[in-house]
Coordinates of C-alpha atoms and ligand atoms in Angstrom, one line a residue:
M100 CA -4.1 22.1 -21.3
K101 CA -2.9 23.4 -24.8
K102 CA -4.8 22.7 -27.7
I103 CA -2.1 22.6 -30.7
L104 CA -3.2 22.0 -34.8
I105 CA -0.2 21.0 -36.4
T106 CA -1.3 21.0 -40.1
G107 CA 0.7 18.7 -42.7
A108 CA 2.1 16.2 -39.6
A109 CA 1.3 13.1 -42.0
G110 CA 4.5 14.5 -44.0
F111 CA 8.0 14.2 -43.8
I112 CA 8.9 17.7 -41.2
G113 CA 5.5 17.3 -39.5
S114 CA 5.4 14.0 -38.5
H115 CA 9.0 14.3 -36.3
V116 CA 7.2 17.5 -35.3
A117 CA 4.2 15.8 -34.2
R118 CA 6.0 13.3 -32.5
L119 CA 8.1 15.6 -30.4
F120 CA 5.2 17.2 -29.3
V121 CA 3.1 14.3 -28.3
N122 CA 5.8 12.4 -26.5
K123 CA 7.4 15.6 -24.8
Y124 CA 4.2 17.3 -23.6
P125 CA 1.4 14.8 -22.7
D126 CA -0.4 17.8 -21.3
Y127 CA -1.1 19.2 -24.5
E128 CA -3.6 18.0 -26.9
I129 CA -2.0 17.8 -30.4
Y130 CA -4.6 17.7 -33.4
N131 CA -2.9 16.3 -37.0
L132 CA -4.9 18.0 -39.7
D133 CA -3.6 16.8 -43.1
K134 CA -5.0 16.1 -46.4
L135 CA -3.0 12.8 -47.0
T136 CA -2.0 13.6 -50.9
Y137 CA 1.1 11.7 -51.9
A138 CA 3.2 13.2 -49.7
G139 CA 1.0 12.3 -46.9
N140 CA 1.8 8.7 -45.3
L141 CA 0.3 7.9 -41.7
E142 CA 2.6 5.1 -41.7
N143 CA 5.3 7.9 -40.2
L144 CA 3.0 8.3 -37.4
K145 CA 2.6 4.6 -36.7
D146 CA 3.9 5.2 -32.9
I147 CA 2.2 7.8 -31.8
D148 CA -1.3 6.9 -33.5
K149 CA -3.2 5.7 -30.2
A150 CA -1.7 8.1 -28.0
P151 CA -4.3 10.0 -26.2
N152 CA -3.4 12.9 -26.8
Y153 CA -2.9 12.8 -30.2
Q154 CA -5.9 13.4 -33.2
F155 CA -5.4 12.8 -36.6
I156 CA -8.2 15.0 -38.8
L157 CA -8.6 14.5 -42.4
G158 CA -8.9 17.7 -44.6
D159 CA -7.9 20.1 -46.5
I160 CA -6.6 23.5 -45.8
V161 CA -8.0 24.9 -48.9
N162 CA -11.6 24.2 -48.2
S163 CA -12.4 27.3 -45.9
D164 CA -15.8 26.3 -44.1
F165 CA -14.0 23.3 -43.1
V166 CA -11.3 25.3 -41.8
M167 CA -13.4 27.4 -39.9
N168 CA -15.8 25.1 -38.6
L169 CA -12.6 23.2 -37.4
F170 CA -11.4 26.2 -35.5
K171 CA -14.9 26.7 -34.1
E172 CA -15.3 23.3 -32.8
H173 CA -11.8 22.1 -31.6
K174 CA -10.9 26.3 -30.6
F175 CA -6.9 25.3 -31.1
D176 CA -5.0 27.7 -28.8
G177 CA -1.8 27.0 -31.3
V178 CA -1.2 26.6 -34.8
I179 CA 2.2 24.9 -36.2
H180 CA 1.6 25.3 -39.9
L181 CA 3.7 22.8 -42.2
A182 CA 1.0 21.7 -44.9
A183 CA 2.4 22.4 -48.0
E184 CA 2.9 21.3 -51.7
S185 CA 6.4 21.3 -50.9
H186 CA 8.6 19.9 -54.3
V187 CA 10.1 22.3 -56.5
D188 CA 10.2 20.4 -59.6
R189 CA 6.4 19.7 -59.4
S190 CA 5.6 23.0 -58.9
I191 CA 7.6 23.7 -62.3
E192 CA 5.5 21.2 -63.8
N193 CA 1.9 22.6 -62.0
P194 CA 2.1 25.8 -60.2
M195 CA -1.5 26.2 -59.3
E196 CA -1.8 23.2 -56.8
F197 CA 0.9 25.2 -55.0
I198 CA -1.4 29.1 -55.2
M199 CA -3.8 26.9 -53.8
T200 CA -2.3 24.9 -51.0
N201 CA 0.7 27.8 -50.1
I202 CA -1.3 30.5 -50.6
V203 CA -5.0 29.9 -49.9
G204 CA -4.8 27.7 -47.5
T205 CA -2.7 29.5 -45.4
V206 CA -5.0 32.5 -45.5
N207 CA -7.8 30.4 -44.7
L208 CA -5.8 29.1 -41.4
L209 CA -4.9 33.1 -40.7
N210 CA -8.7 33.8 -41.0
A211 CA -9.9 30.9 -39.0
A212 CA -7.5 31.5 -36.4
K213 CA -8.2 35.2 -36.3
T214 CA -12.1 34.7 -35.6
I215 CA -11.8 32.7 -32.8
W216 CA -8.7 34.4 -31.0
E217 CA -10.4 38.0 -32.1
G218 CA -10.0 40.2 -28.9
D219 CA -7.9 37.5 -26.8
Y220 CA -4.7 37.1 -28.6
E221 CA -2.9 35.6 -24.5
D222 CA -1.1 32.9 -24.9
K223 CA -2.7 32.3 -28.3
R224 CA 0.1 31.4 -31.3
F225 CA 0.0 30.9 -35.0
Y226 CA 3.2 29.3 -36.6
H227 CA 4.2 29.5 -40.1
V228 CA 6.8 27.2 -40.9
S229 CA 9.0 28.2 -44.3
T230 CA 11.9 27.9 -46.3
D231 CA 15.1 29.5 -47.0
E232 CA 14.4 29.5 -51.0
V233 CA 12.3 32.8 -49.9
Y234 CA 15.6 34.9 -50.1
G235 CA 16.6 33.3 -53.5
S236 CA 19.7 32.4 -54.7
L237 CA 23.5 33.0 -53.4
G238 CA 26.6 33.7 -55.1
N239 CA 29.6 31.8 -53.7
E240 CA 29.9 33.7 -50.8
G241 CA 27.7 35.1 -48.2
F242 CA 24.3 33.8 -46.1
F243 CA 20.9 34.3 -45.6
Y244 CA 19.9 36.4 -42.8
E245 CA 16.4 37.1 -41.6
D246 CA 16.6 40.6 -43.2
T247 CA 17.9 39.3 -46.2
P248 CA 15.2 40.4 -49.0
Y249 CA 13.0 38.3 -50.6
D250 CA 13.7 36.9 -54.2
P251 CA 11.9 33.5 -54.6
H252 CA 12.5 31.8 -58.4
S253 CA 10.2 29.0 -58.7
P254 CA 6.5 28.8 -57.8
Y255 CA 6.8 26.7 -54.6
S256 CA 9.5 29.7 -53.4
A257 CA 7.2 32.2 -54.6
S258 CA 4.2 30.4 -53.1
K259 CA 6.2 30.3 -49.8
A260 CA 7.0 34.2 -49.9
S261 CA 4.0 35.1 -50.7
S262 CA 2.7 32.6 -47.5
D263 CA 5.0 34.6 -45.5
H264 CA 4.0 38.1 -46.6
L265 CA 0.5 36.8 -45.8
V266 CA 1.1 35.7 -42.4
R267 CA 3.1 38.9 -41.3
A268 CA 0.6 41.3 -42.8
Y269 CA -2.3 39.5 -40.3
N270 CA 0.4 40.4 -37.8
D271 CA 0.7 44.4 -38.7
T272 CA -3.0 44.6 -39.6
Y273 CA -5.3 42.5 -37.0
G274 CA -2.1 41.9 -34.1
L275 CA -2.4 38.5 -35.2
P276 CA 0.1 36.5 -32.4
V277 CA 2.6 35.0 -35.1
I278 CA 5.9 33.6 -35.4
I279 CA 7.8 32.8 -38.8
S280 CA 10.8 30.6 -39.2
N281 CA 13.0 29.7 -42.7
C282 CA 14.9 26.6 -42.4
S283 CA 17.4 25.5 -44.9
N284 CA 16.9 21.4 -46.9
N285 CA 16.1 18.8 -44.5
Y286 CA 17.3 15.3 -44.6
G287 CA 16.7 12.1 -42.6
P288 CA 14.0 9.4 -42.1
N289 CA 10.3 9.3 -43.7
Q290 CA 11.6 12.1 -46.6
F291 CA 9.1 11.0 -49.9
P292 CA 11.5 9.4 -52.5
E293 CA 11.0 12.6 -54.9
K294 CA 13.6 14.6 -52.6
L295 CA 17.4 14.3 -53.4
I296 CA 19.3 11.9 -50.6
P297 CA 16.1 9.6 -50.2
L298 CA 15.8 9.2 -54.2
F299 CA 19.2 8.5 -54.8
I300 CA 19.1 6.0 -51.5
N301 CA 16.3 4.2 -53.3
N302 CA 17.9 4.0 -57.1
I303 CA 20.8 2.9 -55.9
R304 CA 19.1 0.2 -54.2
H305 CA 17.6 -0.9 -57.1
N306 CA 20.5 -0.4 -59.1
K307 CA 19.2 2.7 -61.3
P308 CA 20.8 5.7 -62.7
L309 CA 21.4 9.0 -60.1
P310 CA 19.7 11.9 -62.5
V311 CA 22.2 14.9 -61.4
Y312 CA 20.9 18.1 -62.8
G313 CA 23.7 20.2 -64.6
K314 CA 26.8 19.8 -63.8
G315 CA 25.8 18.8 -59.7
E316 CA 27.6 22.6 -58.4
N317 CA 24.5 23.9 -56.6
V318 CA 25.0 23.9 -53.2
R319 CA 22.5 22.9 -50.5
D320 CA 22.7 23.5 -46.3
W321 CA 21.8 20.5 -44.8
L322 CA 19.7 20.0 -41.6
Y323 CA 18.9 16.6 -40.1
V324 CA 15.2 16.4 -39.9
I325 CA 14.9 15.9 -36.2
D326 CA 17.0 19.0 -35.1
H327 CA 14.6 21.1 -37.3
A328 CA 11.7 19.5 -35.2
A329 CA 13.7 20.6 -31.9
A330 CA 14.3 24.2 -33.3
I331 CA 10.6 24.4 -34.1
D332 CA 9.7 23.2 -30.2
V333 CA 12.1 26.1 -29.0
I334 CA 11.0 29.0 -31.5
Y335 CA 6.9 27.9 -30.7
H336 CA 7.8 28.5 -26.6
K337 CA 10.4 30.9 -26.4
G338 CA 10.2 32.9 -29.7
A339 CA 8.8 36.0 -29.2
T340 CA 5.7 37.2 -31.5
G341 CA 5.9 38.5 -34.5
E342 CA 9.7 37.7 -35.1
T343 CA 11.6 35.4 -37.6
F344 CA 14.3 32.7 -37.4
N345 CA 16.3 31.1 -39.6
I346 CA 17.3 28.0 -39.6
G347 CA 20.1 26.1 -40.8
G348 CA 22.6 23.3 -40.2
H349 CA 26.1 25.5 -41.6
N350 CA 26.4 22.3 -43.4
E351 CA 26.8 23.4 -47.1
W352 CA 27.4 20.9 -49.7
T353 CA 27.8 20.6 -53.7
N354 CA 25.2 18.3 -54.9
I355 CA 28.1 16.2 -56.4
D356 CA 29.9 16.4 -53.4
L357 CA 27.2 15.1 -51.3
I358 CA 26.0 12.4 -53.7
K359 CA 29.4 11.1 -53.6
V360 CA 29.4 10.4 -50.0
V361 CA 25.8 8.9 -50.5
C362 CA 27.4 6.6 -52.6
K363 CA 30.3 5.6 -50.5
V364 CA 28.4 5.0 -47.5
M365 CA 25.6 2.8 -49.5
D366 CA 28.6 1.0 -51.0
K367 CA 29.5 0.1 -47.6
K368 CA 26.4 -0.7 -46.0
L369 CA 25.5 -3.2 -49.1
G370 CA 28.9 -4.7 -49.4
H371 CA 29.8 -3.5 -52.6
E372 CA 33.2 -2.8 -54.5
P373 CA 34.2 1.2 -53.1
G374 CA 32.9 3.2 -56.5
T375 CA 30.2 0.8 -57.9
S376 CA 27.4 3.4 -56.7
E377 CA 29.3 6.3 -58.5
K378 CA 28.7 4.7 -61.8
L379 CA 25.1 5.2 -61.5
I380 CA 25.6 8.9 -61.6
T381 CA 24.0 10.3 -64.8
F382 CA 24.1 14.1 -65.8
V383 CA 20.5 15.7 -66.9
T384 CA 18.9 19.0 -68.0
D385 CA 19.0 21.2 -65.5
R386 CA 16.1 22.1 -63.6
A387 CA 14.7 25.5 -64.7
G388 CA 15.4 28.2 -62.5
H389 CA 17.9 26.1 -60.9
D390 CA 19.4 28.5 -57.4
L391 CA 22.8 28.2 -57.0
R392 CA 23.6 28.6 -53.5
Y393 CA 21.5 28.3 -50.5
A394 CA 23.2 28.7 -46.9
I395 CA 21.3 30.0 -44.0
D396 CA 23.0 32.3 -41.0
S397 CA 21.2 30.8 -38.2
S398 CA 22.9 32.5 -35.4
K399 CA 20.1 34.6 -33.9
L400 CA 18.2 31.5 -33.1
Q401 CA 21.2 30.1 -31.4
N402 CA 22.2 33.0 -29.3
E403 CA 18.6 34.3 -28.2
L404 CA 17.0 31.1 -27.7
G405 CA 19.7 28.7 -27.2
W406 CA 19.4 25.9 -30.1
K407 CA 22.0 24.4 -32.2
P408 CA 22.0 21.3 -34.6
S409 CA 22.8 18.6 -32.3
L410 CA 24.2 16.2 -35.3
Q411 CA 27.4 16.3 -37.7
F412 CA 26.2 15.5 -40.9
E413 CA 28.5 12.5 -41.2
E414 CA 26.6 10.7 -38.5
G415 CA 23.1 12.4 -39.8
I416 CA 23.9 10.6 -43.1
D417 CA 24.5 7.6 -41.4
L418 CA 21.7 7.3 -39.3
T419 CA 19.3 8.3 -42.5
I420 CA 21.0 5.3 -44.8
D421 CA 20.3 2.8 -42.0
W422 CA 17.0 4.1 -41.6
Y423 CA 15.9 3.7 -45.4
L424 CA 17.8 0.3 -45.4
N425 CA 15.7 -0.9 -42.2
N426 CA 12.2 0.3 -43.4
E427 CA 12.2 -1.4 -46.6
E428 CA 8.7 -2.1 -46.4
W429 CA 8.0 1.9 -46.3
L430 CA 10.2 2.3 -48.7
N431 CA 8.3 0.0 -51.1
N432 CA 5.1 1.1 -49.7
V433 CA 5.6 4.9 -50.8
T434 CA 6.9 3.9 -54.3
S435 CA 4.3 1.6 -54.9
G436 CA 1.6 3.6 -53.6
N437 CA 0.3 0.9 -51.1
Y438 CA 0.8 3.6 -48.0
Q439 CA -2.0 5.1 -49.3
K440 CA -4.5 2.2 -48.2
Y441 CA -3.3 2.9 -44.6
Y442 CA -6.0 5.1 -43.7
D443 CA -8.9 2.5 -44.8
E444 CA -7.1 0.2 -42.6
M445 CA -6.8 2.5 -39.8
Y446 CA -9.6 4.6 -40.1
G447 CA -11.9 2.7 -42.9
N448 CA -14.4 1.6 -39.9
R449 CA -14.1 4.5 -37.8
Ligands
NAD46 P1 5.8 17.1 -47.0 O1 5.5 17.5 -48.5 O2 6.8 16.0 -47.2 O3 4.3 17.1 -46.4 C1 3.5 18.0 -46.8 C2 2.2 17.6 -46.1 O4 1.5 18.5 -46.2 C3 1.7 16.6 -46.4 O5 1.5 15.4 -45.3 C4 0.5 17.2 -47.5 O6 -0.3 15.9 -47.1 C5 -0.1 17.8 -46.6 N1 -1.0 18.4 -47.4 C6 -0.6 19.2 -48.7 N2 -1.3 20.1 -49.0 C7 -2.2 19.7 -47.9 C8 -3.6 20.2 -48.0 N3 -4.3 21.1 -49.3 N4 -4.4 20.7 -46.7 C9 -4.0 19.7 -45.7 N5 -3.0 19.3 -45.9 C10 -2.3 19.2 -47.3 O7 6.8 18.8 -47.0 P2 7.9 19.1 -45.8 O8 9.4 18.6 -46.7 O9 7.4 17.9 -44.9 O10 7.9 20.3 -45.6 C11 7.2 20.6 -44.3 C12 6.9 22.4 -44.6 O11 8.0 22.6 -44.3 C13 6.6 22.9 -45.6 O12 5.8 23.8 -45.3 C14 8.0 23.1 -46.6 O13 7.2 24.2 -47.1 C15 9.1 23.4 -45.7 N6 10.1 23.5 -45.6 C16 10.7 22.5 -45.9 C17 12.1 21.9 -46.2 C18 12.4 20.7 -46.8 O14 13.8 20.6 -46.5 N7 11.7 20.1 -46.6 C19 13.0 22.7 -45.3 C20 12.4 24.1 -45.4 C21 10.6 24.1 -44.8
DAU47 O1 16.0 24.6 -48.9 C1 14.4 24.5 -48.5 C2 13.8 23.5 -49.2 O2 14.9 22.2 -50.0 C3 12.5 23.1 -49.5 O3 11.9 24.6 -49.2 C4 11.9 22.3 -50.1 O4 10.6 21.8 -49.6 C5 12.9 21.0 -50.6 O5 12.1 20.3 -51.4 C6 14.3 21.6 -50.7 O6 14.5 22.1 -51.8 P1 15.2 21.7 -52.8 O7 14.9 22.0 -54.2 O8 16.8 21.9 -52.6 O9 15.5 20.4 -52.6 P2 15.6 18.9 -54.1 O10 15.9 17.5 -52.9 O11 14.5 19.1 -54.4 O12 17.1 19.2 -54.0 C7 18.1 19.3 -53.8 C8 19.4 19.5 -54.8 O13 19.0 18.5 -55.6 C9 18.8 20.7 -55.6 O14 19.7 21.4 -56.2 C10 18.7 20.0 -57.1 C11 19.3 18.6 -57.5 N1 18.5 17.3 -57.8 C12 17.7 17.3 -57.3 C13 16.8 16.1 -57.3 C14 15.5 15.8 -57.0 C15 19.1 16.6 -58.6 O15 20.6 17.0 -58.8 N2 18.2 15.7 -58.8 C16 17.4 15.2 -58.7 O16 17.2 14.1 -58.7

């Protein structure tokens, strides 16, 4: 029996990781620690909520006493750490939330793991889920490799870079058995509609403008979220302690080209005249410090651990748009704030 703590599993990627682990490993006990910020939504986990090997814990990783007591009580064997403030634009408005959760919260988890595992690191693992944004911005050519020097530009990416350094420092200094992955942009079901793809799907639904930052020439490397979850599974179980793995889709798009694909598919699915959604595209002031291009080389993960993306982008975007169109209630609850009542309905009387 393995006891694994997944932090941030009420969020976008975490919910897919939790679902995969709960269903694939019935012998594991999976604990989801989440503060339920605006980005945490227990509706994402409705289908596994009552599984015998799953438990939700409401809590804040910034509270060091709470985190230490939780580890002492449950004696987790492994941690998969996804909890974070994750949106670049919010980090520009309010950096301190990012410093607290992404840096202080990570150190609280590292300290608690170090305390309960002290002297017995056998079969223990602290997996830190990070981002390609720590490497900074590429020009028109080249890729991010695992040894690309860090060069973060936003408060979000700087906070993630700090947390990566601290995770490695706990390995170097205390021998804590850590592993890190840095992934490119994810898309798919359950993403909060502040991020590009779900925001634009939702705006097209409501005939609202599609705000493209700058000229839309920035490039991102898009990976379907379920492929990211599968990579996390492989790395958690097979990656060597102390290693870093880059995860990416080799699927680069300029924002404007990507948005045109979303518009085209939406027109088709909604039965609109071709070109209808594109008329909503509105060029707006660029994001401050906007990184030009991200592109991941994931050959280490592919060659050493045998992972590769399962979907072509056309298939992934089709599935994604279908999911949002078939889950209008989810979108409406998220945009109206109603999803935040779900905790009271589910757990209020317990
Ligand atoms: P998300 O914003 O959808 O979810 C974050 C979750 O963390 C939410 O459930 C939130 O309630 C929880 N959380 C926030 N602060 C907390 C706190 N103080 N204590 C406990 N829980 C807290 O994020 P996401 O997009 O699913 O990203 C998950 C992780 O993956 C993050 O670490 C992010 O940096 C990383 N990542 C994301 C992407 C991407 O494209 N979304 C790509 C690479 C890496
Ligand atoms: O690369 C991994 C990162 O990808 C993750 O670490 C972050 O958590 C995740 O949010 C994402 O960061 P980005 O900033 O790349 O994602 P976002 O969806 O916010 O923006 C994607 C691109 O689209 C980016 O170049 C900015 C642009 N954009 C975004 C929004 C929300 C627009 O042009 N208009 C918009 O309204």
